[in-house]
CSV table of C-alpha atoms in Angstrom, one decimal:
chain,number,residue,atom,x,y,z
T,1,MET,CA,-18.3,-2.9,-56.0
T,2,ILE,CA,-18.7,-5.2,-53.0
T,3,ARG,CA,-16.2,-7.7,-54.5
T,4,ARG,CA,-13.6,-4.9,-55.0
T,5,LEU,CA,-14.1,-3.7,-51.4
T,6,GLY,CA,-13.6,-7.3,-50.1
T,7,THR,CA,-10.5,-7.7,-52.2
T,8,CYS,CA,-9.0,-4.5,-50.8
T,9,THR,CA,-9.8,-5.5,-47.3
T,10,ILE,CA,-8.1,-8.9,-47.7
T,11,CYS,CA,-5.1,-7.3,-49.2
T,12,ALA,CA,-4.8,-4.7,-46.4
T,13,ALA,CA,-5.1,-7.4,-43.8
T,14,MET,CA,-2.4,-9.5,-45.4
T,15,ALA,CA,-0.1,-6.5,-45.7
T,16,ALA,CA,-0.6,-5.5,-42.0
T,17,THR,CA,-0.2,-9.1,-40.6
T,18,PRO,CA,3.7,-9.0,-40.4
T,19,PHE,CA,3.7,-5.6,-38.7
T,20,ALA,CA,1.0,-6.7,-36.1
T,21,ALA,CA,2.8,-10.0,-35.4
T,22,ASN,CA,6.2,-8.2,-35.0
T,23,ALA,CA,4.6,-5.6,-32.6
T,24,ALA,CA,2.9,-8.4,-30.6
T,25,ASP,CA,6.2,-10.4,-30.4
T,26,GLU,CA,8.1,-7.3,-29.1
T,27,LEU,CA,5.5,-6.6,-26.4
T,28,PHE,CA,5.1,-10.2,-25.3
T,29,ASP,CA,8.8,-11.2,-25.4
T,30,ARG,CA,9.7,-8.4,-22.9
T,31,GLU,CA,6.7,-8.5,-20.6
T,32,VAL,CA,5.5,-12.1,-20.2
T,33,GLY,CA,7.2,-14.9,-18.3
T,34,VAL,CA,8.1,-16.5,-15.0
T,35,TYR,CA,9.9,-14.5,-12.2
T,36,GLY,CA,11.0,-15.1,-8.7
T,37,GLY,CA,12.8,-13.2,-6.0
T,38,VAL,CA,13.6,-12.6,-2.3
T,39,GLY,CA,13.2,-9.5,-0.3
T,40,ILE,CA,13.7,-8.0,3.2
T,41,GLY,CA,11.4,-5.5,4.8
T,42,TYR,CA,10.4,-3.8,8.0
T,43,GLY,CA,7.0,-4.7,9.5
T,44,THR,CA,4.9,-2.4,11.7
T,45,PHE,CA,2.0,-3.8,13.7
T,46,ASP,CA,-1.4,-2.0,13.9
T,47,ASN,CA,-0.1,1.4,12.6
T,48,GLU,CA,2.6,1.7,15.3
T,49,ASP,CA,5.5,4.1,14.7
T,50,PHE,CA,8.8,3.0,13.2
T,51,LEU,CA,10.6,4.6,16.2
T,52,THR,CA,10.3,3.9,19.9
T,53,ASP,CA,9.5,6.6,22.5
T,54,ASP,CA,13.3,7.2,22.7
T,55,ASN,CA,13.4,7.8,18.9
T,56,GLU,CA,15.3,4.6,18.2
T,57,LEU,CA,14.4,2.3,15.4
T,58,ARG,CA,12.6,-0.8,16.5
T,59,ASP,CA,15.2,-3.5,15.8
T,60,ASP,CA,13.0,-6.5,16.0
T,61,ARG,CA,10.7,-5.9,13.0
T,62,MET,CA,12.7,-7.4,10.1
T,63,THR,CA,10.6,-9.4,7.7
T,64,TRP,CA,11.7,-11.5,4.7
T,65,GLN,CA,9.9,-13.0,1.8
T,66,ALA,CA,10.5,-15.4,-1.1
T,67,PHE,CA,8.1,-15.2,-4.1
T,68,LEU,CA,7.4,-16.8,-7.5
T,69,GLY,CA,5.1,-15.5,-10.1
T,70,ALA,CA,4.1,-15.7,-13.7
T,71,ARG,CA,2.7,-13.1,-16.1
T,72,PHE,CA,0.6,-14.5,-18.9
T,73,ILE,CA,-0.1,-11.2,-20.6
T,74,PRO,CA,1.8,-8.0,-20.1
T,75,TRP,CA,-0.7,-6.6,-17.5
T,76,LEU,CA,-1.9,-9.7,-15.6
T,77,GLY,CA,-0.4,-12.5,-13.6
T,78,ILE,CA,-0.3,-14.6,-10.5
T,79,GLU,CA,2.1,-14.8,-7.6
T,80,THR,CA,2.7,-17.0,-4.6
T,81,SER,CA,5.1,-16.2,-1.7
T,82,TYR,CA,6.3,-17.2,1.7
T,83,VAL,CA,6.4,-14.3,4.2
T,84,ASP,CA,8.2,-14.4,7.6
T,85,PHE,CA,7.0,-11.5,9.7
T,86,GLY,CA,9.9,-12.0,12.2
T,87,GLU,CA,9.5,-11.9,15.9
T,88,ALA,CA,7.9,-9.1,17.9
T,89,ASP,CA,9.2,-9.0,21.5
T,90,GLY,CA,8.1,-6.5,24.0
T,91,GLU,CA,6.8,-5.9,27.5
T,92,GLY,CA,3.4,-7.4,26.6
T,93,GLY,CA,4.8,-10.7,25.3
T,94,PHE,CA,6.3,-12.4,22.3
T,95,LEU,CA,4.9,-13.1,18.8
T,96,ASP,CA,6.4,-15.1,15.9
T,97,SER,CA,4.4,-15.3,12.7
T,98,ASN,CA,4.6,-16.3,9.1
T,99,GLY,CA,2.4,-17.2,6.1
T,100,VAL,CA,1.9,-18.3,2.6
T,101,THR,CA,0.2,-16.1,0.0
T,102,ALA,CA,-1.6,-16.5,-3.4
T,103,ALA,CA,-2.3,-13.3,-5.3
T,104,LEU,CA,-3.5,-11.9,-8.6
T,105,GLY,CA,-1.2,-9.2,-9.9
T,106,VAL,CA,-1.9,-6.3,-12.3
T,107,TYR,CA,1.1,-4.7,-14.0
T,108,LEU,CA,1.7,-1.4,-15.7
T,109,PRO,CA,4.8,-1.5,-17.8
T,110,VAL,CA,5.9,2.2,-18.0
T,111,THR,CA,9.2,1.6,-20.0
T,112,PRO,CA,10.9,-1.7,-20.9
T,113,SER,CA,12.8,-1.5,-17.6
T,114,ILE,CA,10.2,0.0,-15.2
T,115,THR,CA,6.9,-1.7,-14.2
T,116,PHE,CA,4.4,-0.7,-11.5
T,117,SER,CA,2.3,-3.4,-9.9
T,118,ALA,CA,-0.6,-4.0,-7.6
T,119,ARG,CA,-1.4,-7.3,-5.9
T,120,ALA,CA,-4.4,-8.6,-3.9
T,121,GLY,CA,-4.9,-12.1,-2.6
T,122,GLN,CA,-5.1,-14.4,0.3
T,123,LEU,CA,-2.7,-15.0,3.2
T,124,TRP,CA,-2.7,-18.3,5.1
T,125,TRP,CA,-0.8,-17.5,8.4
T,126,ASP,CA,0.4,-19.1,11.6
T,127,ALA,CA,1.3,-17.2,14.8
T,128,THR,CA,2.8,-18.5,18.1
T,129,GLY,CA,3.7,-16.5,21.1
T,130,THR,CA,3.2,-15.6,24.7
T,131,ALA,CA,1.2,-12.8,26.3
T,132,VAL,CA,1.7,-11.2,29.7
T,133,ALA,CA,-1.5,-10.8,31.7
T,134,PRO,CA,-1.9,-9.2,35.2
T,135,LEU,CA,-2.5,-12.5,36.9
T,136,ASN,CA,-0.9,-15.1,34.6
T,137,ASP,CA,1.2,-15.5,31.4
T,138,PHE,CA,-0.1,-17.7,28.7
T,139,GLU,CA,1.0,-19.2,25.4
T,140,PHE,CA,-1.0,-19.3,22.2
T,141,ASP,CA,-0.8,-20.9,18.8
T,142,ALA,CA,-3.2,-19.4,16.2
T,143,ASP,CA,-3.7,-19.7,12.5
T,144,GLY,CA,-6.1,-18.3,9.9
T,145,GLU,CA,-6.6,-16.9,6.5
T,146,ASP,CA,-7.1,-13.2,5.7
T,147,PRO,CA,-6.8,-11.0,2.7
T,148,PHE,CA,-3.7,-8.9,1.8
T,149,TYR,CA,-2.9,-6.3,-0.8
T,150,GLY,CA,0.1,-4.3,-2.0
T,151,VAL,CA,1.7,-2.1,-4.6
T,152,GLY,CA,5.2,-2.1,-6.0
T,153,ALA,CA,7.7,-1.1,-8.7
T,154,SER,CA,10.2,-3.2,-10.5
T,155,PHE,CA,13.4,-1.9,-12.1
T,156,GLY,CA,15.2,-3.9,-14.7
T,157,ASP,CA,14.4,-6.0,-17.8
T,158,SER,CA,11.9,-8.8,-17.5
T,159,GLU,CA,14.7,-11.3,-18.0
T,160,GLY,CA,17.7,-11.5,-15.7
T,161,LEU,CA,18.4,-9.7,-12.5
T,162,GLY,CA,16.3,-6.7,-11.3
T,163,PHE,CA,15.5,-4.7,-8.3
T,164,GLY,CA,12.1,-3.9,-6.8
T,165,VAL,CA,10.3,-2.1,-4.0
T,166,ARG,CA,7.0,-3.1,-2.5
T,167,TYR,CA,4.6,-1.9,0.2
T,168,ASP,CA,2.2,-4.6,1.4
T,169,ARG,CA,-0.6,-4.7,4.0
T,170,TYR,CA,-1.3,-8.1,5.6
T,171,GLU,CA,-4.1,-8.9,8.1
T,172,LEU,CA,-3.5,-11.5,10.8
T,173,GLY,CA,-6.9,-11.8,12.5
T,174,GLU,CA,-7.5,-8.4,14.1
T,175,THR,CA,-3.9,-7.2,13.5
T,176,ASP,CA,-2.7,-5.2,10.5
T,177,ILE,CA,0.9,-5.6,9.5
T,178,ASP,CA,2.4,-3.0,7.0
T,179,VAL,CA,5.6,-4.1,5.3
T,180,PRO,CA,7.7,-1.9,3.0
T,181,SER,CA,10.4,-4.0,1.4
T,182,VAL,CA,13.3,-4.1,-1.1
T,183,ASN,CA,13.6,-7.1,-3.3
T,184,LEU,CA,16.0,-8.8,-5.7
T,185,GLU,CA,14.1,-10.2,-8.6
T,186,PHE,CA,15.0,-12.6,-11.4
T,187,GLY,CA,13.1,-13.1,-14.6
T,188,PHE,CA,13.3,-16.3,-16.6
């Protein structure tokens, strides 16, 4: 009896192997690989409004980023990026900041051409600027490392050209920067 059960189990496993291999190949071929891209966004500092008091769009908040990542399994990967937060210029002074990130990404493929994602990682940043004080103006140059996180959605196949949207929150010391962005992505 035990010998017959063992033989049946081995036969069933051998019969199922091609189907399991084919299903795994389909999933991994579409969802695993290296990708890169560029994006533009609009940064807001410390929860400020997108509009000025005159209901005009703040025109000095453009950000851009370039990123490169790899997905090792369909739902997990790593990503690195360069982010330029642009220049903030106002009555209180001037700020120019940028940084490099490293993140762990979690992916949820909804269809072969739509994937949702969440990222969390570290931002190494540099900021320079001037500040206006009542008695004196002063310049500063600061750098640091702080956490960041974000969510996004990608549209297109995992190979070739695609389109994505992201919403990221970065911390630069005591300042929070929120960046919604649109991205061109290319999967290899």
